[in-house]
């Protein structure tokens, strides 16, 4: 007999199934492709319906005044549901309210939010009304129980159709790993696999493990060599580039809405001149100048003529998208240049092929990893980048699971991964072959902080949205830690169910008994130290709470800050904070040293060739990274609490019960001077707002302030007005 699905939906007075109650319920039973039963009823909640709920659902107090109480409809709902499969959109909400009224206990439950996020991993939004509209399903009024139950039914059927189009091997893998974990949605994919198996003989489709999921259509990174810089630099023909922006030029005809702008021509001349003379330049270009083209054209010619990379840094994703999807393709088409372009993001944005293969081999450990595994299996064959931006990560647990699979996890390198199979290495290799590399300010600064090990070598840089650059540098060099962050740091070592020490215990079973004993003793010492550190951490935040009571209003709903100035640090209560921190500091230092000692010992065992075990490279990398991370956090905390310096601002933020410690550089100019102005040949900074006006009536705005903040005294400057005729086109000016 085929399965029967019961699609349920409830409307309620609120979100809490313990405090709120249902005002409408609906259940639609579906079997063999047709409706076999239904029930829908308004319910009297015995209380006033909040106005917000009435606005959302259209259900008013008058409509439910004579409706039945929930107890009277319980037998009917239980009869329809029986022991059948319940399906809901955000099913835990609906089932939670039903179970609060002694209904729907013990049934298998499927959630169409989860299923849609797997089968349509790149959609981004999974609200029911959005899915119904996007997929072209029949629509009736949303936020009424029966209508939404039928919407969920139609969505479920559509998801079955879409799942039938997936590779049989991928479905089989989801079923196998989901079944071992006891994941509820496995049932959905089991049905799909059964259907596909029945038709496999006719279609010729085969099951089995699917390898090589990441298949960019053009592996340019593999085929193209890195840029081969010319020994003698060829200057840009400034007159030729300026001519491109004249009315009637071939280039201008490629832009349907092109209008010659004097300011744009002046800027393009200045940028080209800066590249040619290897000078730095600040350009304030008013709104409407078209500054993107004014630096893209010189950058395109400079990089292709000299086979020399230019990095373009922006502050916002919107500008990155504009450059990649609009401006650069137009330049490539209009100029017919062999201009190769790459977008480079932080390693944490890309899936690591090695880490993902390991997850497929070992299997997920919890629901979040299972859902993410299924989503990636469906998404990766269609992706050209392996970038997490293509799939919305929906929960903190899913984001945490992604971090273990990303290039940030520390196990992705060219020994483990190749550009043809790993998105991290593909993005890196593609950037190495590109003339223009688009990044954001945060990644640019991360590259600086990591001794230029993230981006391929470059000597020319364009910084757009430059008015945000100082704050981006400050944020990039700032530190923040709260109790939750520090707990997670120690939990990786102290918990018994997972973490680097648990992985070590699993792998060392292959080793000789005496080696196992030594490693077990070392692991035990680290775990004990982490548990002791956790106790000291609790003491620190308890002491911080006591100290802060003299400086904040405990009843305030707003964030409050306490600057750790000399007077505050000299108080008796802060001395208690310092003593508490010193106790924790000793424990953290011990943990970092023990991890490094364990890592060194394992390296010696592996180097002499007498010992081998699975995933040794990854384990060693994780041990090293964990020790490094703990020590960096320890040093930053020490700077905040015990050893402040004159170049750093330190403070404590309090919001409700959350206490966080902060440090930020007081002045970033020397760092910018050292790593940007002195290290690069030509840097173009541009924005619509870079100048400030000095105090005093009638004094002209200048670049003095931003140049002083960024230690840019010797940088050339150019201020261009906006081409907009404000007097003619503005009705109101504030």
XYZ file of C-alpha atoms in Angstrom:
734
model
C 0.000 0.000 0.000
C 1.354 3.454 -0.870
C 2.137 5.948 1.842
C -0.436 8.448 3.004
C 0.714 11.988 3.686
C -1.248 14.402 5.858
C -0.532 18.074 5.201
C -1.210 20.217 8.259
C -1.239 23.909 9.036
C -2.328 25.929 12.046
C -2.931 29.615 12.693
C -2.237 30.749 16.250
C -2.344 33.681 18.664
C 1.463 33.729 18.809
C 4.668 31.746 18.383
C 4.929 29.894 21.719
C 3.019 26.599 21.848
C 3.097 26.671 25.672
C 1.619 30.160 26.076
C -0.312 30.684 22.848
C -3.115 28.687 21.303
C -4.576 27.743 17.916
C -7.296 29.776 16.215
C -7.537 27.636 13.062
C -6.419 24.154 12.054
C -6.474 22.240 8.776
C -5.400 18.777 7.646
C -5.482 17.424 4.077
C -4.769 13.710 3.525
C -3.136 12.706 0.222
C -2.540 9.248 -1.203
C -1.938 7.836 -4.682
C -1.932 11.325 -6.177
C -5.322 12.389 -4.866
C -7.000 13.886 -1.824
C -8.601 11.232 0.382
C -9.714 13.269 3.412
C -9.741 16.805 4.766
C -10.722 18.803 7.803
C -10.559 22.521 8.577
C -12.050 24.542 11.403
C -11.805 27.847 13.193
C -11.143 27.464 16.911
C -12.132 29.597 19.881
C -8.904 30.394 21.739
C -10.675 31.631 24.854
C -8.792 34.921 24.670
C -8.554 38.001 22.468
C -6.693 37.590 19.194
C -3.786 40.080 18.970
C -4.379 42.765 16.298
C -1.147 41.774 14.537
C -2.478 38.221 14.109
C -5.790 39.520 12.771
C -3.915 41.704 10.275
C -1.829 38.700 9.187
C -4.561 36.064 8.942
C -7.779 38.025 8.618
C -9.201 36.018 11.541
C -10.999 38.272 14.030
C -12.483 37.754 17.487
C -15.965 37.882 15.961
C -15.135 35.019 13.572
C -14.102 32.670 16.400
C -16.601 33.780 19.049
C -18.923 30.833 18.323
C -16.252 28.448 17.045
C -15.497 25.118 18.704
C -12.912 24.620 21.410
C -9.858 22.642 20.406
C -10.864 19.634 22.528
C -13.981 19.020 20.453
C -12.063 18.672 17.181
C -9.253 16.530 18.601
C -10.869 13.181 17.646
C -11.356 14.283 14.038
C -7.760 15.532 13.638
C -6.344 12.398 15.255
C -8.495 10.240 12.972
C -7.183 11.949 9.827
C -3.569 11.927 10.999
C -3.629 8.389 12.397
C -0.163 6.882 12.085
C 0.457 8.508 8.709
C 3.287 10.828 7.667
C 2.768 14.467 8.641
C 4.050 17.143 6.263
C 4.267 20.816 7.166
C 6.066 23.960 6.118
C 8.232 24.721 9.149
C 6.605 21.573 10.493
C 7.984 21.849 14.031
C 5.777 24.916 14.558
C 2.529 23.268 13.444
C 3.266 19.923 15.080
C 4.355 21.681 18.285
C 0.929 23.311 18.642
C -0.864 20.051 17.793
C 1.185 18.122 20.336
C 0.462 20.762 22.986
C -3.182 19.702 22.566
C -2.419 15.941 22.624
C -2.466 15.408 18.873
C 0.112 14.189 16.331
C 2.313 12.231 18.744
C 4.672 9.578 17.379
C 4.170 10.366 13.698
C 6.957 10.639 11.151
C 7.255 14.340 10.228
C 8.618 15.872 7.008
C 9.402 19.576 6.682
C 9.045 21.189 3.259
C 11.326 24.062 4.344
C 14.165 21.564 4.745
C 13.264 19.703 1.553
C 13.035 22.918 -0.488
C 16.394 24.138 0.835
C 17.979 20.884 -0.394
C 16.277 20.538 -3.764
C 16.468 24.275 -4.501
C 19.716 25.124 -2.661
C 20.375 28.426 -4.440
C 16.926 29.926 -4.047
C 17.812 31.890 -0.917
C 14.274 32.318 0.459
C 12.012 29.506 1.598
C 8.856 31.159 2.890
C 5.782 29.312 1.688
C 4.193 32.182 -0.239
C 7.516 32.938 -1.972
C 8.002 29.302 -3.002
C 4.435 29.043 -4.274
C 4.862 32.189 -6.365
C 8.369 31.342 -7.626
C 7.428 27.804 -8.669
C 4.194 28.925 -10.340
C 1.937 26.887 -8.061
C -1.799 27.597 -7.587
C -2.275 30.483 -5.151
C -5.040 31.280 -2.713
C -5.000 33.508 0.347
C -1.925 32.952 2.489
C -1.977 32.600 6.273
C -5.232 30.681 6.415
C -4.863 27.106 7.593
C -6.546 25.166 4.780
C -5.062 27.368 2.053
C -1.560 26.953 3.470
C -2.029 23.198 3.944
C -2.918 22.934 0.242
C -0.004 25.213 -0.684
C 2.254 22.839 1.244
C 0.733 19.851 -0.577
C 1.306 21.440 -3.985
C 4.852 22.380 -2.991
C 5.560 18.823 -1.824
C 4.390 17.358 -5.131
C 6.509 19.886 -7.050
C 9.556 19.040 -4.931
C 9.029 15.365 -5.769
C 9.042 16.254 -9.484
C 12.241 18.284 -9.116
C 13.929 15.582 -7.033
C 13.247 13.064 -9.809
C 15.549 15.152 -12.029
C 18.523 14.737 -9.676
C 21.309 12.253 -10.301
C 20.363 8.822 -9.005
C 23.737 8.418 -7.299
C 23.211 11.629 -5.319
C 19.758 10.486 -4.172
C 21.228 7.137 -3.168
C 23.986 8.815 -1.128
C 21.480 11.040 0.693
C 19.398 7.964 1.530
C 22.387 5.969 2.772
C 23.904 8.610 5.053
C 20.525 9.971 6.176
C 19.326 6.496 7.111
C 22.369 5.865 9.311
C 21.778 9.157 11.123
C 18.022 8.612 11.520
C 17.279 11.842 9.655
C 13.481 12.249 9.141
C 13.666 13.629 5.587
C 15.412 10.434 4.456
C 11.917 9.030 3.908
C 11.231 11.551 1.148
C 14.408 10.615 -0.721
C 13.769 6.883 -0.227
C 10.534 7.302 -2.177
C 12.357 9.197 -4.928
C 15.045 6.492 -5.115
C 12.371 3.787 -5.366
C 10.719 5.610 -8.265
C 14.020 6.198 -10.064
C 15.018 2.554 -9.596
C 11.799 1.451 -11.311
C 12.569 3.603 -14.357
C 16.345 3.035 -14.409
C 16.141 0.226 -16.974
C 14.271 2.460 -19.430
C 16.345 5.592 -18.820
C 19.709 3.863 -18.500
C 20.417 5.817 -15.321
C 22.884 4.248 -12.926
C 23.322 4.468 -9.191
C 26.607 4.538 -7.289
C 28.990 7.067 -5.780
C 29.189 10.303 -7.790
C 32.721 11.703 -7.871
C 33.961 14.983 -9.332
C 30.874 16.969 -8.339
C 32.615 20.308 -8.858
C 32.893 20.740 -12.619
C 33.368 24.337 -13.789
C 32.537 24.497 -17.496
C 35.894 26.091 -18.285
C 38.841 25.223 -16.121
C 40.667 28.391 -17.176
C 42.752 28.197 -14.025
C 44.132 24.856 -15.140
C 44.661 25.748 -18.793
C 46.072 29.270 -18.501
C 49.523 30.068 -17.118
C 50.084 32.766 -14.487
C 50.768 36.262 -15.791
C 54.270 36.704 -17.219
C 55.152 40.309 -16.414
C 57.026 42.265 -19.067
C 60.517 43.346 -18.113
C 60.004 46.827 -19.549
C 56.649 48.361 -18.669
C 54.648 49.755 -21.584
C 52.853 53.006 -20.692
C 49.180 53.495 -21.417
C 48.412 55.669 -24.443
C 46.530 58.342 -22.482
C 45.244 60.157 -25.575
C 43.866 56.915 -26.994
C 42.087 56.023 -23.736
C 40.624 59.527 -23.425
C 39.399 59.224 -26.995
C 37.349 56.178 -26.075
C 35.076 58.388 -23.992
C 34.385 60.915 -26.718
C 30.991 60.989 -28.395
C 30.868 58.826 -31.518
C 33.798 56.566 -30.604
C 33.454 52.813 -31.162
C 33.630 52.332 -27.416
C 30.897 54.872 -26.674
C 28.591 53.215 -29.220
C 28.769 49.986 -27.188
C 26.963 51.807 -24.356
C 23.350 52.635 -25.323
C 23.039 55.402 -22.712
C 26.562 56.805 -23.030
C 27.010 60.538 -22.483
C 30.403 62.288 -22.670
C 31.384 63.647 -19.249
C 34.249 66.068 -18.836
C 34.943 64.879 -15.274
C 35.179 61.253 -16.393
C 37.702 62.116 -19.108
C 39.781 64.091 -16.604
C 39.754 61.207 -14.140
C 40.715 58.609 -16.742
C 43.665 60.780 -17.755
C 44.796 61.141 -14.131
C 44.481 57.415 -13.368
C 46.339 56.422 -16.543
C 49.045 58.944 -15.688
C 49.386 57.538 -12.169
C 49.866 54.018 -13.552
C 52.388 55.238 -16.128
C 54.429 57.229 -13.593
C 53.948 54.609 -10.836
C 52.479 57.200 -8.473
C 49.703 57.164 -5.886
C 46.521 59.181 -6.421
C 43.400 60.169 -4.468
C 40.377 61.109 -6.597
C 37.120 62.507 -5.293
C 34.643 62.069 -8.139
C 31.130 63.349 -7.598
C 28.036 61.243 -8.140
C 27.400 60.624 -11.825
C 31.030 60.937 -12.901
C 31.218 57.305 -13.951
C 34.323 56.653 -11.903
C 34.131 52.856 -12.323
C 34.852 53.156 -16.049
C 37.391 55.890 -15.362
C 39.613 53.451 -13.461
C 38.582 50.209 -15.217
C 39.761 51.344 -18.646
C 43.296 52.319 -17.543
C 43.493 49.204 -15.346
C 42.434 46.993 -18.267
C 45.012 48.437 -20.649
C 47.790 48.508 -18.045
C 47.272 44.904 -16.960
C 46.909 43.408 -20.454
C 49.757 45.424 -22.012
C 52.189 44.583 -19.228
C 50.796 41.213 -18.084
C 50.699 42.785 -14.652
C 47.872 42.241 -12.190
C 45.702 45.068 -10.853
C 43.636 44.468 -7.709
C 40.377 46.407 -7.318
C 39.004 46.620 -3.779
C 35.451 47.652 -2.860
C 33.602 48.009 0.417
C 30.209 46.638 -0.634
C 28.921 43.552 -2.394
C 26.644 45.773 -4.507
C 29.601 47.518 -6.134
C 31.382 44.183 -6.643
C 28.285 42.848 -8.389
C 28.086 45.983 -10.560
C 31.719 45.609 -11.618
C 31.507 41.877 -12.323
C 28.071 41.679 -13.906
C 27.852 45.003 -15.733
C 30.897 47.261 -16.063
C 33.680 44.746 -16.733
C 31.714 42.665 -19.301
C 30.962 45.896 -21.190
C 34.650 46.825 -21.184
C 35.633 43.334 -22.347
C 33.100 43.399 -25.179
C 33.709 46.973 -26.305
C 37.513 46.743 -26.293
C 37.774 43.145 -27.497
C 40.586 42.651 -24.985
C 41.831 39.331 -23.651
C 41.035 40.633 -20.174
C 40.817 37.882 -17.570
C 38.965 38.739 -14.373
C 38.575 36.913 -11.070
C 36.654 37.595 -7.887
C 38.581 36.611 -4.780
C 36.937 36.156 -1.417
C 38.175 34.856 1.913
C 38.866 31.115 2.150
C 35.888 30.700 4.450
C 33.571 31.540 1.547
C 34.625 28.531 -0.544
C 33.997 24.832 -0.099
C 37.145 22.753 0.399
C 37.073 19.662 -1.810
C 39.143 17.597 0.634
C 36.974 18.484 3.645
C 33.782 17.729 1.728
C 35.105 14.367 0.528
C 35.978 13.539 4.128
C 32.445 14.406 5.289
C 31.010 12.166 2.571
C 33.312 9.354 3.689
C 32.798 9.688 7.462
C 29.165 10.766 7.370
C 27.496 13.702 9.150
C 27.383 13.833 12.941
C 24.154 15.775 13.398
C 21.123 17.166 11.585
C 22.840 20.427 10.577
C 25.709 18.557 8.901
C 23.231 16.192 7.228
C 21.148 19.005 5.737
C 24.264 20.850 4.569
C 25.702 17.665 3.039
C 22.484 17.075 1.085
C 22.312 20.698 -0.055
C 25.926 20.661 -1.280
C 25.440 17.344 -3.099
C 22.582 18.915 -5.065
C 24.188 22.344 -5.526
C 27.841 21.639 -6.322
C 27.356 20.056 -9.793
C 25.652 23.291 -10.920
C 28.164 25.707 -9.366
C 30.986 27.453 -11.185
C 32.566 28.791 -7.992
C 31.749 26.685 -4.919
C 31.050 30.000 -3.179
C 28.750 29.922 -0.145
C 27.013 33.061 -1.438
C 25.216 30.775 -3.904
C 23.465 28.909 -1.081
C 21.947 30.723 1.872
C 23.097 29.185 5.145
C 19.954 29.305 7.232
C 20.921 28.667 10.850
C 23.892 29.150 13.207
C 24.310 25.353 13.274
C 24.461 25.210 9.470
C 26.985 28.068 9.402
C 29.110 26.236 11.977
C 28.940 23.093 9.831
C 30.040 25.101 6.769
C 33.120 26.416 8.591
C 34.345 22.830 8.984
C 33.985 22.297 5.227
C 35.434 25.591 4.031
C 38.972 26.576 3.174
C 39.079 28.301 6.555
C 39.259 24.915 8.291
C 43.008 24.808 7.616
C 43.136 21.501 5.730
C 42.851 22.875 2.192
C 46.153 23.030 0.326
C 47.532 22.034 -3.042
C 48.713 18.700 -1.653
C 45.163 17.710 -0.672
C 43.169 19.562 -3.327
C 43.460 20.451 -7.009
C 41.977 23.392 -8.880
C 39.920 20.999 -11.002
C 38.042 19.534 -8.019
C 38.298 22.065 -5.179
C 36.573 25.479 -5.212
C 39.172 26.973 -2.845
C 42.085 26.029 -5.073
C 40.128 26.882 -8.231
C 39.472 30.426 -6.963
C 43.116 30.807 -5.990
C 44.423 29.496 -9.321
C 41.980 31.604 -11.306
C 43.171 34.734 -9.486
C 46.764 33.823 -10.383
C 45.876 33.892 -14.086
C 43.710 37.046 -13.942
C 44.579 40.564 -15.042
C 42.006 42.131 -12.720
C 41.221 40.652 -9.300
C 38.149 42.006 -7.502
C 38.227 41.847 -3.690
C 36.639 43.619 -0.750
C 38.476 45.800 1.743
C 38.333 43.086 4.421
C 40.137 40.523 2.248
C 42.692 43.088 1.108
C 43.530 43.787 4.745
C 43.552 40.101 5.603
C 46.120 39.626 2.839
C 48.235 42.386 4.382
C 47.951 40.794 7.838
C 49.018 37.411 6.420
C 52.166 38.684 4.674
C 50.462 38.655 1.243
C 49.790 34.905 1.285
C 46.115 35.171 0.249
C 46.200 37.186 -2.981
C 48.616 36.607 -5.861
C 51.379 39.189 -6.161
C 50.318 42.657 -7.319
C 51.839 46.125 -7.431
C 48.879 48.220 -8.644
C 45.763 48.697 -6.535
C 42.474 50.564 -6.958
C 40.489 51.236 -3.772
C 36.911 52.271 -4.576
C 34.512 53.451 -1.860
C 37.696 54.734 -0.214
C 35.806 56.789 2.376
C 35.174 53.446 4.129
C 38.795 52.328 3.995
C 39.959 53.670 7.360
C 37.027 52.071 9.189
C 37.604 48.837 7.252
C 41.244 48.807 8.383
C 40.188 49.541 11.958
C 37.566 46.794 11.934
C 39.965 44.350 10.321
C 42.536 44.919 13.048
C 40.032 44.983 15.917
C 39.371 42.200 18.396
C 36.161 41.223 20.175
C 35.444 38.365 22.558
C 32.426 37.458 24.649
C 31.625 34.463 26.850
C 29.996 32.529 24.018
C 33.037 32.961 21.743
C 35.474 31.886 24.459
C 33.273 28.955 25.505
C 33.292 27.670 21.925
C 37.086 27.989 21.828
C 37.465 25.709 24.851
C 34.587 23.395 23.967
C 36.513 22.195 20.923
C 38.967 20.611 23.384
C 36.853 19.809 26.434
C 33.854 17.978 24.944
C 33.819 14.196 24.661
C 31.663 13.798 21.540
C 33.634 15.690 18.901
C 36.628 17.930 18.312
C 40.289 17.500 17.479
C 41.037 15.281 20.513
C 38.147 12.955 19.658
C 39.432 12.721 16.074
C 42.884 11.899 17.418
C 41.457 9.146 19.627
C 39.713 7.571 16.627
C 42.802 7.664 14.424
C 45.350 6.481 16.962
C 43.700 3.044 17.227
C 45.939 2.031 14.331
C 49.091 2.920 16.292
C 51.244 0.694 18.553
C 50.024 0.357 22.148
C 52.889 2.344 23.691
C 52.302 5.229 21.269
C 48.573 5.109 22.017
C 49.289 5.327 25.749
C 51.522 8.381 25.282
C 48.996 10.161 23.061
C 46.113 9.256 25.356
C 47.979 10.758 28.314
C 48.737 13.948 26.363
C 45.125 14.254 25.188
C 43.854 13.724 28.714
C 46.105 16.477 30.031
C 44.851 18.898 27.360
C 41.210 18.034 28.037
C 41.732 18.503 31.779
C 43.469 21.846 31.185
C 40.553 22.955 28.982
C 38.046 22.011 31.670
C 40.032 23.949 34.287
C 40.253 26.905 31.898
C 36.482 26.769 31.501
C 36.133 27.156 35.273
C 38.528 30.117 35.262
C 36.569 31.627 32.366
C 33.359 31.481 34.396
C 35.176 33.197 37.278
C 36.464 35.933 34.950
C 33.016 36.861 33.650
C 31.564 36.728 37.143
C 34.279 39.166 38.273
C 33.644 41.364 35.216
C 29.949 41.512 36.100
C 30.784 42.628 39.637
C 33.239 45.253 38.354
C 30.795 46.641 35.771
C 27.971 47.088 38.283
C 29.521 50.438 39.316
C 29.635 51.744 35.732
C 26.414 50.680 34.020
C 22.660 50.818 34.492
C 21.626 47.171 34.862
C 18.042 47.988 33.827
C 18.965 49.617 30.535
C 17.845 47.994 27.280
C 20.580 49.815 25.372
C 24.195 48.893 24.759
C 26.587 50.504 27.248
C 30.353 50.909 26.994
C 33.076 51.292 29.605
C 36.405 52.661 28.309
C 39.336 51.047 30.090
C 41.199 54.273 30.749
C 43.905 54.613 33.397
C 41.500 55.726 36.131
C 39.227 52.729 35.577
C 42.164 50.330 35.477
C 43.395 51.717 38.796
C 40.232 50.797 40.702
C 40.294 48.021 43.301
C 37.532 46.115 41.504
C 39.487 46.067 38.246
C 42.465 44.586 40.090
C 40.201 41.620 40.848
C 39.447 41.371 37.120
C 43.175 41.343 36.364
C 43.834 38.621 38.928
C 40.997 36.522 37.536
C 42.333 36.973 34.002
C 45.870 36.041 35.042
C 44.542 32.722 36.353
C 42.812 32.064 33.016
C 45.828 33.313 31.059
C 48.047 30.669 32.658
C 45.578 27.927 31.680
C 45.275 29.129 28.084
C 49.037 29.354 27.726
C 49.350 25.811 29.077
C 46.786 24.516 26.574
C 48.528 26.177 23.610
C 51.905 24.799 24.710
C 50.501 21.288 25.220
C 48.858 21.329 21.788
C 52.113 22.416 20.158
C 54.006 19.728 22.079
C 51.504 17.084 20.951
C 51.749 18.333 17.368
C 55.564 18.196 17.461
C 55.490 14.678 18.902
C 53.178 13.435 16.165
C 55.389 15.045 13.517
C 58.435 13.178 14.849
C 56.510 9.887 14.800
C 55.470 10.437 11.200
C 58.845 11.729 10.021
C 60.777 8.631 11.081
C 58.434 6.469 8.983
C 57.596 4.045 11.779
C 54.082 5.394 12.331
C 51.237 6.264 9.986
C 47.528 6.870 10.485
C 44.544 8.132 8.519
C 44.045 11.876 7.976
C 47.376 12.669 9.658
C 47.990 15.857 7.635
C 44.564 17.214 8.476
C 44.913 16.332 12.154
C 48.316 17.995 12.420
C 46.992 21.094 10.670
C 44.018 21.258 13.045
C 46.238 20.881 16.124
C 48.526 23.659 14.877
C 45.644 25.984 13.994
C 43.865 25.356 17.308
C 47.019 26.154 19.285
C 47.646 29.272 17.199
C 44.046 30.454 17.579
C 44.070 29.999 21.357
C 47.370 31.838 21.699
C 46.212 34.750 19.511
C 43.029 35.097 21.562
C 45.086 34.901 24.762
C 47.427 37.672 23.603
C 44.539 39.940 22.578
C 42.761 39.384 25.889
C 45.994 40.112 27.738
C 46.345 43.405 25.849
C 42.807 44.403 26.848
C 42.974 43.482 30.531
C 46.569 43.377 31.704
C 49.019 44.926 29.239
C 47.453 47.862 27.348
C 49.515 49.947 24.935
C 49.228 53.565 23.837
C 48.306 52.663 20.245
C 45.220 50.628 21.154
C 41.792 51.606 22.496
C 40.270 49.048 24.866
C 36.742 48.891 26.226
C 33.980 46.629 27.498
C 30.498 46.573 25.980
C 27.430 45.470 27.912
C 24.080 44.724 26.314
C 21.559 43.191 28.683
C 23.515 40.220 30.102
C 26.094 39.987 27.312
C 29.565 41.238 28.215
C 32.133 41.628 25.427
C 35.746 42.813 25.527
C 37.121 44.952 22.696
C 40.396 46.316 21.335
C 40.944 48.514 18.267
C 43.918 50.437 16.853
C 43.905 54.128 17.730
C 45.498 55.229 14.450
C 45.825 53.013 11.379
C 47.898 55.467 9.334
C 51.319 53.905 10.018
C 50.033 50.466 9.006
C 48.522 51.818 5.779
C 51.754 53.662 5.027
C 53.890 50.567 5.555
C 51.745 48.002 3.765
C 49.982 50.087 1.097
C 51.860 53.282 0.188
C 55.395 51.943 0.654
C 54.770 48.393 -0.536
C 52.888 49.095 -3.788
C 53.904 51.018 -6.898
C 50.626 52.734 -7.761
C 47.511 53.019 -5.586
C 44.351 54.784 -6.758
C 41.888 55.744 -4.010
C 38.535 57.040 -5.156
C 35.130 57.887 -3.739
C 32.353 60.414 -4.120
C 33.154 61.786 -0.642
C 36.795 62.047 0.418
C 37.325 65.717 1.194
C 36.269 67.553 4.355
C 35.784 71.281 4.900
C 37.922 72.957 7.605
C 36.170 74.969 10.297
C 35.428 78.505 9.306
C 33.010 80.112 6.884
C 33.897 79.917 3.199
C 36.921 77.650 3.586
C 37.306 75.179 0.743
C 37.082 71.433 1.319
C 40.344 69.514 0.989
C 41.948 66.083 1.414
C 43.917 67.027 4.542
C 41.883 64.972 7.006
C 41.842 61.662 5.123
C 45.504 62.074 4.171
C 46.446 62.610 7.808
C 44.420 59.577 8.925
C 46.032 57.336 6.285
C 49.577 58.781 6.448
C 49.223 59.841 2.816
C 50.986 63.209 2.871
C 52.878 62.577 -0.391
C 49.924 61.137 -2.331
C 48.687 63.179 -5.310
C 45.092 64.370 -5.284
C 42.325 65.323 -7.688
C 38.866 66.692 -6.889
C 36.180 66.478 -9.570
C 32.719 67.952 -9.307
C 29.553 66.134 -10.261
C 28.315 66.415 -13.867
C 24.752 66.795 -12.561
C 23.220 70.245 -13.020
C 21.705 70.586 -9.548
C 20.290 74.073 -10.172
C 18.364 72.847 -13.184
C 17.305 69.415 -11.904
C 16.738 69.852 -8.145
C 13.353 70.825 -6.698
C 14.304 70.664 -3.016
C 17.752 71.026 -1.447
C 18.265 70.321 2.273
